[in-house]
Amino acid sequence: DMAVDGIYAQVIYPSVTLKGAGTYSDDRELQLYCVRRYNERLTQEFCNDPEGRLIAQAIIPTTGVEDAIAELEWAIENGHRGAVISRMPSGRYTFSEEDEPFFARCCEANIPVVVHIGSFLRSKSGGGGGGGKAPDFRNLAFLGAAGAIKAGSHTIPVVSDLMFSGMFKQFPDLKIVLVEANIGWIPTLLEQCDDMFYRYRFFTEASNKMAMPSEVFHNNFWATFLIDTVGMDLRHRLNIDQIMWSTDYPHTASNWPNSRQVIDRQFQGLPVDQVKKFLHDNCRRLYNLDHLPEKISK
């Protein structure tokens, strides 16, 4: 399928979203078993190709910091290139001192921390606004919810919480990857967050706890997008070294097997060196994929 679509290598973002690893079970023993089995199968079977064209990322359990660190260590030793979280390592939704050893280890190992759309939702549903019952696929409300999610409705509050958590002052090298939320919403969010920070930075003491929000984002966040011509128009208000195009294969939102035509339309008129960043360079650098060639011969 990758050959048909003209894709040489693919980073695998698992479909365990919404409740994340908790999807398997709230029972600690069962969840840990399922998480490990998935992570094992990914590197030992599914992504075990000699050319390294399928890039594995590990699911991290939500059963506590010790379990999260243990799975992270196993993942590092077994060739995973990223760690997918749906809550903080402690199992909570907000950063605390308890989470620090996990993120310290990610920085030490240069492992990106991945946040997929639907992660960090405090409700148990997958609705567009993060609350209430998720709409049926045959209901028009489903399309509205899906469009809102792809425009950032799930991810904006998560990014705001992360940027203002204070964690990046302690972990300036931490890399957060936002998956499937697109990028056109980012400049607006950063403008408004910077404005609030600037106005209130002294009496809230925020200036002692963090850098400007846009500075935090451009330093510590990477983002993936599928179809986002607005994002392309606003790319100079982003960090173009930290945004990456995605196929979303094999989901129904994927453009397979027509990715090349989509690339031609979406990047029309853009400088070739920037397009190469979005399609190749940024991902290769983020995940340390030095084994992948710079250019593929036909």
Short mmCIF file of C-alpha atoms in Angstrom, two decimals:
data_model
loop_
_atom_site.label_atom_id
_atom_site.label_comp_id
_atom_site.label_asym_id
_atom_site.label_seq_id
_atom_site.Cartn_x
_atom_site.Cartn_y
_atom_site.Cartn_z
CA ASP A 1 0.00 0.00 0.00
CA MET A 2 2.84 2.41 0.73
CA ALA A 3 4.39 1.64 -2.65
CA VAL A 4 1.08 2.29 -4.41
CA ASP A 5 0.80 5.64 -2.62
CA GLY A 6 4.39 6.70 -3.23
CA ILE A 7 5.25 6.67 0.49
CA TYR A 8 8.71 5.37 1.42
CA ALA A 9 8.47 5.36 5.22
CA GLN A 10 5.70 5.87 7.75
CA VAL A 11 5.61 6.69 11.46
CA ILE A 12 2.85 4.67 13.12
CA TYR A 13 0.44 6.60 15.34
CA PRO A 14 -1.85 4.06 17.03
CA SER A 15 -5.62 4.30 17.02
CA VAL A 16 -5.72 4.07 20.81
CA THR A 17 -7.04 7.57 21.38
CA LEU A 18 -9.78 9.12 23.53
CA LYS A 19 -9.24 7.10 26.73
CA GLY A 20 -5.81 6.05 25.49
CA ALA A 21 -4.36 2.95 27.11
CA GLY A 22 -7.34 3.00 29.46
CA THR A 23 -9.37 1.81 26.47
CA TYR A 24 -8.06 -1.67 27.22
CA SER A 25 -9.19 -1.73 30.83
CA ASP A 26 -9.24 0.20 34.09
CA ASP A 27 -7.82 -2.92 35.72
CA ARG A 28 -4.09 -2.29 36.13
CA GLU A 29 -2.89 -5.82 35.41
CA LEU A 30 -5.02 -6.22 32.29
CA GLN A 31 -4.15 -2.78 30.93
CA LEU A 32 -0.42 -3.35 31.40
CA TYR A 33 -0.67 -6.74 29.68
CA CYS A 34 -2.52 -5.26 26.68
CA VAL A 35 -0.16 -2.30 26.39
CA ARG A 36 2.92 -4.50 26.44
CA ARG A 37 1.46 -6.96 23.95
CA TYR A 38 0.67 -4.13 21.54
CA ASN A 39 4.10 -2.58 21.92
CA GLU A 40 5.78 -5.97 21.50
CA ARG A 41 3.86 -6.84 18.37
CA LEU A 42 4.59 -3.44 16.85
CA THR A 43 8.37 -3.72 16.99
CA GLN A 44 8.83 -7.49 16.91
CA GLU A 45 6.31 -8.30 14.18
CA PHE A 46 4.56 -5.45 12.38
CA CYS A 47 7.46 -3.00 12.03
CA ASN A 48 10.16 -5.64 11.80
CA ASP A 49 11.19 -4.90 8.20
CA PRO A 50 14.89 -4.91 7.32
CA GLU A 51 14.84 -1.41 5.76
CA GLY A 52 13.20 0.22 8.78
CA ARG A 53 10.41 1.83 6.74
CA LEU A 54 7.75 1.38 9.46
CA ILE A 55 8.51 3.46 12.57
CA ALA A 56 7.03 2.24 15.86
CA GLN A 57 5.85 4.37 18.78
CA ALA A 58 4.90 2.90 22.14
CA ILE A 59 1.63 3.31 24.01
CA ILE A 60 2.22 4.41 27.60
CA PRO A 61 -0.13 3.05 30.31
CA THR A 62 -2.27 5.31 32.48
CA THR A 63 -1.81 3.28 35.69
CA GLY A 64 0.80 5.47 37.39
CA VAL A 65 4.27 6.94 36.98
CA GLU A 66 6.20 3.78 37.86
CA ASP A 67 4.32 1.77 35.25
CA ALA A 68 4.73 4.57 32.67
CA ILE A 69 8.50 4.73 33.23
CA ALA A 70 8.83 0.95 33.10
CA GLU A 71 7.04 0.82 29.74
CA LEU A 72 9.07 3.77 28.45
CA GLU A 73 12.32 2.00 29.35
CA TRP A 74 11.14 -1.18 27.62
CA ALA A 75 10.14 0.84 24.55
CA ILE A 76 13.52 2.58 24.34
CA GLU A 77 15.36 -0.73 24.62
CA ASN A 78 13.18 -2.30 21.92
CA GLY A 79 13.41 0.31 19.20
CA HIS A 80 10.35 2.51 19.66
CA ARG A 81 10.92 6.09 18.47
CA GLY A 82 8.15 7.88 20.38
CA ALA A 83 5.92 7.57 23.45
CA VAL A 84 2.17 8.06 23.03
CA ILE A 85 0.42 9.46 26.10
CA SER A 86 -3.28 10.14 26.68
CA ARG A 87 -2.85 11.54 30.21
CA MET A 88 0.10 12.58 32.33
CA PRO A 89 2.30 9.65 33.42
CA SER A 90 0.70 9.84 36.87
CA GLY A 91 -2.67 9.09 35.28
CA ARG A 92 -3.89 12.62 35.96
CA TYR A 93 -4.78 15.26 33.38
CA THR A 94 -2.51 18.03 34.65
CA PHE A 95 1.25 18.15 35.17
CA SER A 96 2.60 17.64 38.69
CA GLU A 97 5.92 16.96 40.40
CA GLU A 98 5.09 13.26 40.28
CA ASP A 99 5.39 13.29 36.46
CA GLU A 100 8.89 14.76 36.38
CA PRO A 101 10.95 11.52 36.25
CA PHE A 102 9.09 10.33 33.15
CA PHE A 103 9.70 13.54 31.21
CA ALA A 104 13.27 13.72 32.41
CA ARG A 105 13.87 10.26 30.93
CA CYS A 106 12.23 11.28 27.63
CA CYS A 107 14.59 14.25 27.40
CA GLU A 108 17.60 12.12 28.29
CA ALA A 109 16.70 9.54 25.62
CA ASN A 110 15.61 12.18 23.07
CA ILE A 111 12.21 10.48 22.76
CA PRO A 112 9.28 12.63 21.53
CA VAL A 113 6.07 12.54 23.57
CA VAL A 114 3.05 12.13 21.31
CA VAL A 115 -0.45 13.55 21.95
CA HIS A 116 -3.12 12.36 19.49
CA ILE A 117 -6.46 14.11 19.02
CA GLY A 118 -8.92 12.82 21.58
CA SER A 119 -6.23 12.47 24.24
CA PHE A 120 -6.49 14.23 27.62
CA LEU A 121 -10.29 14.31 27.35
CA ARG A 122 -11.83 14.43 30.78
CA SER A 123 -15.14 13.06 29.49
CA LYS A 124 -15.53 9.48 28.29
CA SER A 125 -17.09 10.37 24.96
CA GLY A 126 -15.53 11.28 21.65
CA GLY A 127 -17.88 14.15 20.84
CA GLY A 128 -16.61 17.24 19.05
CA GLY A 129 -16.84 19.43 22.13
CA GLY A 130 -15.38 16.85 24.49
CA GLY A 131 -18.65 16.29 26.37
CA GLY A 132 -21.95 14.49 25.94
CA LYS A 133 -22.67 11.47 23.81
CA ALA A 134 -20.67 11.09 20.61
CA PRO A 135 -22.91 11.47 17.51
CA ASP A 136 -23.73 8.48 15.33
CA PHE A 137 -21.76 8.19 12.07
CA ARG A 138 -25.01 8.54 10.09
CA ASN A 139 -25.93 11.76 11.86
CA LEU A 140 -24.95 15.09 10.34
CA ALA A 141 -23.68 16.08 13.79
CA PHE A 142 -20.86 13.57 13.32
CA LEU A 143 -19.53 15.52 10.34
CA GLY A 144 -19.71 18.76 12.29
CA ALA A 145 -17.89 17.23 15.24
CA ALA A 146 -15.23 15.70 12.99
CA GLY A 147 -14.64 19.03 11.23
CA ALA A 148 -14.32 20.84 14.54
CA ILE A 149 -11.86 18.26 15.85
CA LYS A 150 -9.72 18.56 12.71
CA ALA A 151 -9.81 22.35 13.19
CA GLY A 152 -8.32 21.99 16.68
CA SER A 153 -11.35 21.84 19.02
CA HIS A 154 -9.91 18.90 20.99
CA THR A 155 -6.33 20.04 20.86
CA ILE A 156 -6.52 23.76 21.65
CA PRO A 157 -7.37 23.31 25.36
CA VAL A 158 -4.77 20.53 25.68
CA VAL A 159 -2.05 22.71 24.17
CA SER A 160 -3.06 25.65 26.36
CA ASP A 161 -2.86 23.48 29.48
CA LEU A 162 0.54 22.12 28.45
CA MET A 163 2.03 25.50 27.52
CA PHE A 164 0.96 27.04 30.83
CA SER A 165 1.89 24.02 32.96
CA GLY A 166 5.38 25.36 33.69
CA MET A 167 6.89 22.01 32.68
CA PHE A 168 8.98 23.42 29.84
CA LYS A 169 11.00 25.68 32.11
CA GLN A 170 12.14 22.52 33.85
CA PHE A 171 12.36 20.46 30.64
CA PRO A 172 13.41 22.87 27.86
CA ASP A 173 14.41 19.98 25.59
CA LEU A 174 11.12 18.10 25.85
CA LYS A 175 9.47 17.44 22.47
CA ILE A 176 5.67 17.24 22.23
CA VAL A 177 4.09 16.02 18.98
CA LEU A 178 0.48 16.98 18.20
CA VAL A 179 -1.13 14.42 15.91
CA GLU A 180 -4.04 14.77 13.48
CA ALA A 181 -5.20 18.20 14.73
CA ASN A 182 -3.89 20.15 11.72
CA ILE A 183 -2.15 23.52 12.13
CA GLY A 184 -4.24 26.44 10.83
CA TRP A 185 -5.52 27.21 14.35
CA ILE A 186 -2.06 27.53 15.90
CA PRO A 187 -1.19 31.17 15.00
CA THR A 188 -4.49 32.45 16.43
CA LEU A 189 -4.06 30.51 19.66
CA LEU A 190 -0.49 31.73 20.10
CA GLU A 191 -1.45 35.35 19.41
CA GLN A 192 -4.17 35.30 22.05
CA CYS A 193 -2.07 33.40 24.61
CA ASP A 194 0.82 35.83 24.12
CA ASP A 195 -1.54 38.76 24.55
CA MET A 196 -2.94 37.42 27.83
CA PHE A 197 0.55 36.55 29.07
CA TYR A 198 1.82 40.04 28.24
CA ARG A 199 -1.11 41.80 29.95
CA TYR A 200 -1.18 39.67 33.10
CA ARG A 201 2.40 38.42 33.39
CA PHE A 202 3.37 40.45 36.46
CA PHE A 203 0.45 40.20 38.88
CA THR A 204 0.02 36.50 38.03
CA GLU A 205 3.79 36.00 38.37
CA ALA A 206 3.70 34.10 35.06
CA SER A 207 6.86 35.87 33.89
CA ASN A 208 8.77 34.05 36.65
CA LYS A 209 7.40 30.67 35.69
CA MET A 210 7.60 30.46 31.90
CA ALA A 211 8.69 32.11 28.67
CA MET A 212 6.24 33.70 26.22
CA PRO A 213 3.71 31.04 25.13
CA SER A 214 4.62 31.33 21.45
CA GLU A 215 8.29 30.85 22.36
CA VAL A 216 7.37 27.73 24.33
CA PHE A 217 5.32 26.38 21.44
CA HIS A 218 7.91 27.06 18.74
CA ASN A 219 10.62 25.45 20.85
CA ASN A 220 8.84 22.41 22.25
CA PHE A 221 5.91 21.49 19.98
CA TRP A 222 5.76 19.66 16.67
CA ALA A 223 2.48 19.29 14.76
CA THR A 224 1.14 17.10 11.97
CA PHE A 225 -1.46 18.03 9.36
CA LEU A 226 -3.38 16.35 6.55
CA ILE A 227 -5.28 18.87 4.43
CA ASP A 228 -4.55 22.39 5.68
CA THR A 229 -4.12 25.04 3.02
CA VAL A 230 -4.87 27.70 5.66
CA GLY A 231 -1.92 26.35 7.62
CA MET A 232 0.21 26.66 4.50
CA ASP A 233 -0.86 30.30 4.07
CA LEU A 234 0.08 30.98 7.71
CA ARG A 235 3.20 28.80 7.79
CA HIS A 236 5.52 31.75 8.43
CA ARG A 237 3.70 32.34 11.73
CA LEU A 238 4.63 28.78 12.70
CA ASN A 239 7.97 27.07 13.12
CA ILE A 240 8.31 25.55 9.66
CA ASP A 241 11.01 23.22 10.98
CA GLN A 242 8.49 21.54 13.27
CA ILE A 243 5.40 20.84 11.15
CA MET A 244 4.91 17.57 9.27
CA TRP A 245 2.48 16.31 6.64
CA SER A 246 0.57 13.12 7.40
CA THR A 247 -1.34 10.58 5.30
CA ASP A 248 -3.57 9.34 8.17
CA TYR A 249 -3.49 5.92 6.49
CA PRO A 250 -5.44 3.63 6.91
CA HIS A 251 -8.24 5.75 8.42
CA THR A 252 -11.20 6.82 6.29
CA ALA A 253 -9.82 10.38 6.35
CA SER A 254 -6.73 9.22 4.45
CA ASN A 255 -6.17 10.24 0.83
CA TRP A 256 -4.68 6.85 -0.02
CA PRO A 257 -3.87 5.99 -2.76
CA ASN A 258 -3.81 9.57 -4.05
CA SER A 259 -1.30 11.18 -1.70
CA ARG A 260 0.88 12.42 -4.54
CA GLN A 261 -2.01 14.33 -6.11
CA VAL A 262 -2.90 15.80 -2.71
CA ILE A 263 0.71 16.86 -2.21
CA ASP A 264 0.75 18.55 -5.62
CA ARG A 265 -2.42 20.53 -4.79
CA GLN A 266 -1.65 21.40 -1.17
CA PHE A 267 1.92 22.59 -1.72
CA GLN A 268 1.40 24.31 -5.05
CA GLY A 269 3.53 27.45 -5.27
CA LEU A 270 5.56 26.71 -2.12
CA PRO A 271 9.38 26.64 -2.24
CA VAL A 272 10.67 23.11 -2.79
CA ASP A 273 12.96 23.26 0.24
CA GLN A 274 9.99 24.00 2.51
CA VAL A 275 7.92 21.19 1.01
CA LYS A 276 10.82 18.83 1.63
CA LYS A 277 10.83 19.89 5.29
CA PHE A 278 7.13 19.09 5.66
CA LEU A 279 7.34 15.75 3.85
CA HIS A 280 10.73 14.46 4.96
CA ASP A 281 13.33 16.53 6.80
CA ASN A 282 11.37 17.53 9.91
CA CYS A 283 10.12 14.02 10.62
CA ARG A 284 13.52 12.46 9.91
CA ARG A 285 15.19 14.84 12.36
CA LEU A 286 12.52 14.60 15.07
CA TYR A 287 12.58 10.80 15.22
CA ASN A 288 16.32 10.42 14.54
CA LEU A 289 15.68 8.42 11.37
CA ASP A 290 19.22 8.65 10.08
CA HIS A 291 18.86 5.25 8.42
CA LEU A 292 16.37 6.67 5.90
CA PRO A 293 17.93 7.95 2.68
CA GLU A 294 17.78 11.61 1.73
CA LYS A 295 16.65 10.74 -1.77
CA ILE A 296 14.91 7.62 -3.07
CA SER A 297 15.94 6.34 -6.47
CA LYS A 298 13.09 5.07 -8.65
#
